[in-house]
XYZ file of C-alpha atoms in Angstrom:
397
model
C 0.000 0.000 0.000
C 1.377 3.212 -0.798
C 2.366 6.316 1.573
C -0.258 8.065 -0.555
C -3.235 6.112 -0.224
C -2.336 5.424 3.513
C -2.283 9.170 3.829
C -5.973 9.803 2.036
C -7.132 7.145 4.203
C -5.729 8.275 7.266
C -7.465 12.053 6.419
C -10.719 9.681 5.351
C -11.048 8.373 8.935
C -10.193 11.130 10.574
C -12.830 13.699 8.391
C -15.309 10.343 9.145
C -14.614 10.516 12.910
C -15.591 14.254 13.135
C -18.242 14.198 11.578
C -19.763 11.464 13.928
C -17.967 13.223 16.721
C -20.316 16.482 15.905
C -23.478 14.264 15.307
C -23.374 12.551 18.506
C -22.520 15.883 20.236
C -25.791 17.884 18.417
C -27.540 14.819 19.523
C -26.376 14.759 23.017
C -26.402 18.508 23.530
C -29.791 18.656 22.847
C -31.955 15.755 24.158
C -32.322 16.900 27.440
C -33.925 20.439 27.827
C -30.702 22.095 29.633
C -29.576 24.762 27.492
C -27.009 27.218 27.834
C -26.927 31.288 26.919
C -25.213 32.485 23.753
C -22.603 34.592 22.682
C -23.651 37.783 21.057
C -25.371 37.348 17.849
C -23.393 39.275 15.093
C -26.386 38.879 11.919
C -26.827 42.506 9.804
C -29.992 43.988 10.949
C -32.460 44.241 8.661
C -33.324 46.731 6.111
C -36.709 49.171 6.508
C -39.460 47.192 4.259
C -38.186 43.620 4.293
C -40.990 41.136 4.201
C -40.456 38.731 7.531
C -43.234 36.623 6.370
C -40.777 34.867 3.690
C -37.839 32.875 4.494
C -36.482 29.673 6.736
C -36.067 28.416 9.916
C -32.244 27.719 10.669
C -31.002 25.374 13.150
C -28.828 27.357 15.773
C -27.552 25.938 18.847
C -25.748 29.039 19.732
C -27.666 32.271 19.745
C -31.281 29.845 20.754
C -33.136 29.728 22.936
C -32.912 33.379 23.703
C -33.680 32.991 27.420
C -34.058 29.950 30.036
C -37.750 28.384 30.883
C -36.385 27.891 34.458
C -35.050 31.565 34.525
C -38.464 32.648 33.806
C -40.883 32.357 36.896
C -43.773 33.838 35.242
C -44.019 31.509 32.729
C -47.608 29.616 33.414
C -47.575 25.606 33.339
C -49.520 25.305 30.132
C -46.104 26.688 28.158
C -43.634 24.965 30.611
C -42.891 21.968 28.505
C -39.693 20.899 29.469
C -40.734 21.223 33.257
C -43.823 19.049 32.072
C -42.093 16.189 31.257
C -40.712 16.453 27.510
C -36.618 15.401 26.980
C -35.703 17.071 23.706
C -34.515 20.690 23.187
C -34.448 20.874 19.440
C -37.068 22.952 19.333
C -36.192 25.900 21.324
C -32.868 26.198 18.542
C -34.758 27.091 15.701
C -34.037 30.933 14.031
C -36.002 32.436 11.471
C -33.783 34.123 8.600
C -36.451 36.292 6.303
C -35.281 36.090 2.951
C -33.793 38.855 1.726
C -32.872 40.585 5.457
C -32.213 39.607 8.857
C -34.230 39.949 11.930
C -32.429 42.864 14.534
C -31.098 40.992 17.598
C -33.596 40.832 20.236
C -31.484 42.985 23.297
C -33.491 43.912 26.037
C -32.017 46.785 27.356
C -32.568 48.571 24.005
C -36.408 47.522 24.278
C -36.756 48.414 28.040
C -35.136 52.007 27.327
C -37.730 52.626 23.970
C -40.416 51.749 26.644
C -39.947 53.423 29.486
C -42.557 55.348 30.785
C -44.987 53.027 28.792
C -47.854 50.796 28.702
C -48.018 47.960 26.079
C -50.979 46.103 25.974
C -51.723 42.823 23.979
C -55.366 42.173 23.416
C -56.860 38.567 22.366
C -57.122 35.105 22.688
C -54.574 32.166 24.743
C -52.201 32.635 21.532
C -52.083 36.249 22.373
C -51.450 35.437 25.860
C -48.550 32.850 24.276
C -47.122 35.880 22.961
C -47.723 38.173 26.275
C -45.883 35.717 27.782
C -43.121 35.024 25.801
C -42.297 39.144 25.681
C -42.308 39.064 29.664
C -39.472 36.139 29.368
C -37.758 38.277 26.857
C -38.461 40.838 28.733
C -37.392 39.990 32.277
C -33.460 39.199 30.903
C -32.700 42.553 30.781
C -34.015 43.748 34.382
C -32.997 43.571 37.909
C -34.881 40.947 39.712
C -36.113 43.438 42.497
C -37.996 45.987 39.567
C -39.813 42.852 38.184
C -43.688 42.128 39.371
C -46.799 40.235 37.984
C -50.230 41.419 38.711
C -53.068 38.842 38.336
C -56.032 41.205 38.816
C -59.605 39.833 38.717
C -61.040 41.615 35.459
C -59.584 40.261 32.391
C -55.806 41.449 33.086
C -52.462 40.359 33.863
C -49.940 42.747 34.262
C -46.159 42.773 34.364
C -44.057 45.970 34.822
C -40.842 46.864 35.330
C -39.989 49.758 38.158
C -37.153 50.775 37.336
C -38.152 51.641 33.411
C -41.378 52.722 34.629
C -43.195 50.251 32.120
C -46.234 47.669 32.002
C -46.223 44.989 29.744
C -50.279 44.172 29.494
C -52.740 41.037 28.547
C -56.500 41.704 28.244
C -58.460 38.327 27.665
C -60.672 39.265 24.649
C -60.765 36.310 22.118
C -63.436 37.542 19.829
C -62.328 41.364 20.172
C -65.693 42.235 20.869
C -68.188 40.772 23.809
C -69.074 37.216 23.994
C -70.369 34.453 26.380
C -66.637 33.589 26.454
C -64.949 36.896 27.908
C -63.981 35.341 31.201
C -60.529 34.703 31.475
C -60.515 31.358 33.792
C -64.085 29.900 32.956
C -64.535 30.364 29.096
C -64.849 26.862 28.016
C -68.209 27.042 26.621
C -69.730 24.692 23.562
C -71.830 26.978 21.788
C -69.985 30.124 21.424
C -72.439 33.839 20.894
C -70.915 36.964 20.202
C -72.646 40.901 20.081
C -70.073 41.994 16.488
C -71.268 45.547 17.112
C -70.522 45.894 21.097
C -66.929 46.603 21.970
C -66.975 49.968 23.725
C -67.275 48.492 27.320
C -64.229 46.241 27.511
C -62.355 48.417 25.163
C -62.222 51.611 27.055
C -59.563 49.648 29.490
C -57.575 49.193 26.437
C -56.383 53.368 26.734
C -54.565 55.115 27.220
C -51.256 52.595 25.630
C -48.539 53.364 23.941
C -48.238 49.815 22.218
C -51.331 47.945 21.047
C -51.025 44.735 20.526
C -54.466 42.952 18.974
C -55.099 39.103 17.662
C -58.242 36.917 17.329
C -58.609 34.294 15.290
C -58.496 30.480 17.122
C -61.920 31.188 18.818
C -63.510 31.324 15.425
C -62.709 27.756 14.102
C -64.659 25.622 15.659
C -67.759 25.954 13.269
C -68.035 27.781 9.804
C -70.924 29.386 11.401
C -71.134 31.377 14.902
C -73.873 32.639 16.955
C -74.840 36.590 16.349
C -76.876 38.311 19.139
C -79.528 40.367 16.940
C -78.808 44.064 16.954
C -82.106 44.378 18.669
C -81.949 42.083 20.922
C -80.573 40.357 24.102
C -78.059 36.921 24.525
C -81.187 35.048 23.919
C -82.060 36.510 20.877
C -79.270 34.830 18.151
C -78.962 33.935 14.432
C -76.550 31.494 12.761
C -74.417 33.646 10.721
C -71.413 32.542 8.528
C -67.807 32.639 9.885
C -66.461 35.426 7.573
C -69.468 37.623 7.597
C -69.345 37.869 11.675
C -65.689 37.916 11.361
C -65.615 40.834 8.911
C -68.192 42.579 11.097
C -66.159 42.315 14.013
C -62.761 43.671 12.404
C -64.976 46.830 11.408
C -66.004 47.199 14.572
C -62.903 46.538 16.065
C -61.432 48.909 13.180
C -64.417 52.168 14.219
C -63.537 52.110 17.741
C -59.186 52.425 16.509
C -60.189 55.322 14.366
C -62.288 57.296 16.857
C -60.232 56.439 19.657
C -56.560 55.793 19.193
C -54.200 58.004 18.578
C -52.057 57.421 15.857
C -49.213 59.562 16.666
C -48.684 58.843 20.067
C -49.801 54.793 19.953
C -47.944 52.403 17.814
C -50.756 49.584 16.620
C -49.708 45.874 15.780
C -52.403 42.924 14.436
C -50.653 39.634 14.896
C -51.582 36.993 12.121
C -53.268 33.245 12.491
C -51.397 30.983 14.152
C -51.836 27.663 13.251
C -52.806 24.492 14.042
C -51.217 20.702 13.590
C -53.466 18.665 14.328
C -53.893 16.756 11.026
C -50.619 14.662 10.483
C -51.782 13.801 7.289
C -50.493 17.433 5.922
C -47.208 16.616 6.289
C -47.731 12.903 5.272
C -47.301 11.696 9.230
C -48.411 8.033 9.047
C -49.276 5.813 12.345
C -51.967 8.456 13.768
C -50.181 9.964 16.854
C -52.516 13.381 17.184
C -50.824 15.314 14.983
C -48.192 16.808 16.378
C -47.715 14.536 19.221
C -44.315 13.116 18.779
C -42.730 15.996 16.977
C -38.783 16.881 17.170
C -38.260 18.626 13.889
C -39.996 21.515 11.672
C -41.863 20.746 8.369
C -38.992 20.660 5.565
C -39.839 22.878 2.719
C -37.859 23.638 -0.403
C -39.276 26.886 -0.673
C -39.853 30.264 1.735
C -43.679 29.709 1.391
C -46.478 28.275 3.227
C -47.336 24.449 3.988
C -51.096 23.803 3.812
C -52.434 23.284 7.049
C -56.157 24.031 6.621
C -55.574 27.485 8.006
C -58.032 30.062 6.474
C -56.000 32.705 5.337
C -59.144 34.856 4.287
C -59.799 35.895 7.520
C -56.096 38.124 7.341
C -57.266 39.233 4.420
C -60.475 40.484 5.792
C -58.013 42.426 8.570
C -55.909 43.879 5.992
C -59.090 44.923 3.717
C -60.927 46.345 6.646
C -57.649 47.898 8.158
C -57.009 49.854 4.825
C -60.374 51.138 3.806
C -60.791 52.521 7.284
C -56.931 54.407 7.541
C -56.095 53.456 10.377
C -52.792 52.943 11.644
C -52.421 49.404 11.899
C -49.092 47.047 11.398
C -49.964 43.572 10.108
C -47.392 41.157 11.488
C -48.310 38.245 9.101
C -46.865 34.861 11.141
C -48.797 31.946 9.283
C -46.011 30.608 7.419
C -43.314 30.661 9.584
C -45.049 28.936 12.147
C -46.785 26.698 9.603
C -43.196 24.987 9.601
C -42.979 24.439 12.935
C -44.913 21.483 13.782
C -42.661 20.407 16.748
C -42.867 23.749 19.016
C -46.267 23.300 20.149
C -46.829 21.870 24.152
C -48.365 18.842 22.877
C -48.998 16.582 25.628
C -46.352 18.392 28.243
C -48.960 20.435 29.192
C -52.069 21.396 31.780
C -55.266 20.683 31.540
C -58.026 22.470 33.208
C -55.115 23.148 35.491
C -53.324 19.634 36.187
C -50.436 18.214 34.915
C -51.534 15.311 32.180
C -50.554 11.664 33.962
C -48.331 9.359 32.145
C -51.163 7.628 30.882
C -52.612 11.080 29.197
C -49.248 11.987 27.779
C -48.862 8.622 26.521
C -52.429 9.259 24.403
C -51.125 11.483 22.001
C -54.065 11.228 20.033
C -56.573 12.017 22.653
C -54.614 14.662 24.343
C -52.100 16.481 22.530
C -52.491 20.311 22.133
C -51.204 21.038 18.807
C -52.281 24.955 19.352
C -50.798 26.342 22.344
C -46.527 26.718 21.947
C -43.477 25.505 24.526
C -41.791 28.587 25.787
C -38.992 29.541 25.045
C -40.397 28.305 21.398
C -42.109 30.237 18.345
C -43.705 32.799 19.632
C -40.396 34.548 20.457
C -39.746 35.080 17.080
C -43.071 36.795 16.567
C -41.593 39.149 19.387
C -38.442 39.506 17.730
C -40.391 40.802 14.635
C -42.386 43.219 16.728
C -39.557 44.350 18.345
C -38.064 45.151 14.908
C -41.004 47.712 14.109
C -40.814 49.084 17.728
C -36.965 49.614 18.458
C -36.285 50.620 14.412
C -34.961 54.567 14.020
């Protein structure tokens, strides 16, 4: 054998035993959910007018997560999903690279000085609270432990504010925007669903003064391609069957009269966040075996393009927003998430989760089928991107 081919052999093995080196370390490194902080993250900042809707989720162990779920203690259980039980990681180490820009890097201190003396409120369903709580995390990494606090008060708010910025970060439990039999923030689980499209005033006048409005509904409207309407002359009892997108188109006006006559443009920056979706339907992403959906999910939905992956969402209902929100000139930023998260079919709390306030046993989180929750998101997880995109249109010049 020659000195040559010994030597190209020798550099064979040795390229060989790297390579399965680094494998069994990714592997390793992230099974378990004990993560560690990252260096600072060097990306270019992205350009005025890029489209964040477009692009890819990238692997990255280093710069993800961007904070700790046991550094976070106001994190509720229903988000906690390493705590609850689940072993891998991978899903907390996932960045989203738009196509043709990159996201700003999400520093708190930058965010915490643009806010202080502020209130930022985010209005809507348990997504919205996702994101509510995932800005809190983000959030609470760049303050002192003694200026933190968390206010559960007993109308529809949770508040968390920082003393020494002077700031309140907000949730209001509204899920149809406007009032329904299902406005109460502990006890909403209720079958038949009835909503008054034109009544909004009431609940709404606790949503001002703010300097950040933060609005998303959309969940609470998929359970039947009809919903209940109380008649404009009438009382709870008095309700017609209407379709989905004619109540839902309704409401956004609604929703869209009250911005115009009370928001103030120039002092209150206005955000609607998008549809997130849901994965319960393996058979989009050609899952065989059953197994709930996403129950059993480690990785994201491969794609060869920056577009979306059918997942039964109904777009037309963020088309509706975006029709009503221009014919009525208002003010409104349309953070469009539906793609992204389309992808992500491993970030939701599947069974390492609460229900109706308890831990699921063994036997539950063994029933994947049965009892995953392919809505809700782990934190730290997906919804910390939608922050990070928010945070671009808040903290840019």
């Amino acid at each position: 054998m020659s000195n040559s081919y010994e030597g190209k052999l020798a550099l064979l093995s040795i390229t060989a035993f790297v390579a399965v080196a680094t494998f069994l370390h990714l592997i390793a490194s992230n099974y378990y959910c004990t993560v560690g902080f990252a260096p600072p993250d060097l990306r270019r900042p992205s350009s005025d007018g890029c489209d964040y809707s477009r692009g890819k989720w990238v692997f990255d162990d280093v710069s993800r997560p961007l904070y700790r779920e046991e550094e976070c203690g106001f994190l509720t259980a229903q988000v906690t999903c390493c705590k609850n039980g689940r072993k891998d990681s991978l899903y907390q180490k996932w960045r989203w690279q738009p196509t043709n820009c990159s996201l700003p890097k999400f520093d708190a201190r930058i965010l915490l000085e643009k806010l202080k003396g502020k209130r930022v409120l985010f209005v809507g369903d348990s997504l919205m609270r996702n994101q509510w709580e995932s800005m809190v995390c983000l959030l609470n990494s760049g303050a002192s432990p003694v200026d933190r606090k968390m206010w559960k008060l007993g109308v529809p708010f949770s508040i968390f504010s920082i003393q020494e910025y002077n700031v309140s970060v907000e949730f209001y439990w509204a899920p149809f925007l406007v009032d329904s039999n299902s406005d109460d923030p502990r006890n909403h689980t209720i079958s038949e669903r009835i909503i008054k499209p034109d009544s909004i005033s009431g609940r709404a006048e606790l949503w001002i003064p703010a300097d950040v409005l933060v609005f998303n509904t959309y969940i609470w409207w998929m359970n039947h391609p009809t919903i209940k309407v109380v008649s404009s002359d009438g009382g709870w009892n008095s309700t017609e069957e209407v379709d989905r997108t004619v109540a839902f188109e309704k409401v956004i006006t609604t929703w869209a009269d009250w911005m115009r006559r009370n928001v103030d443009r120039a002092a209150t920056s206005s955000f609607f966040v998008g549809l997130s979706p849901i994965h319960h339907k393996g058979a989009y992403w050609n899952k065989t075996g059953g197994g709930g959906g996403c129950g059993g999910e480690t990785l994201p939905i491969a794609a060869d393009s920056d577009g979306a992956v059918e997942m039964g969402t109904d777009r037309g209902l963020l088309e509706i927003v975006k029709k009503v929100i221009k014919g009525s000139g208002i003010q409104v930023t349309v953070v469009d998430i539906t793609a992204m998260s389309e992808h992500r079919k491993d970030g939701h709390t599947s069974v390492y989760t609460v229900r109706q306030g308890k831990l699921l046993t063994p036997e539950q989180q063994a029933d994947t089928a049965s009892f995953a929750d392919c809505l809700h998101w782990c934190l730290p997880g997906v919804p910390d991107v939608w922050n990070e995109i928010l945070y671009s249109y808040i903290v840019k010049p």
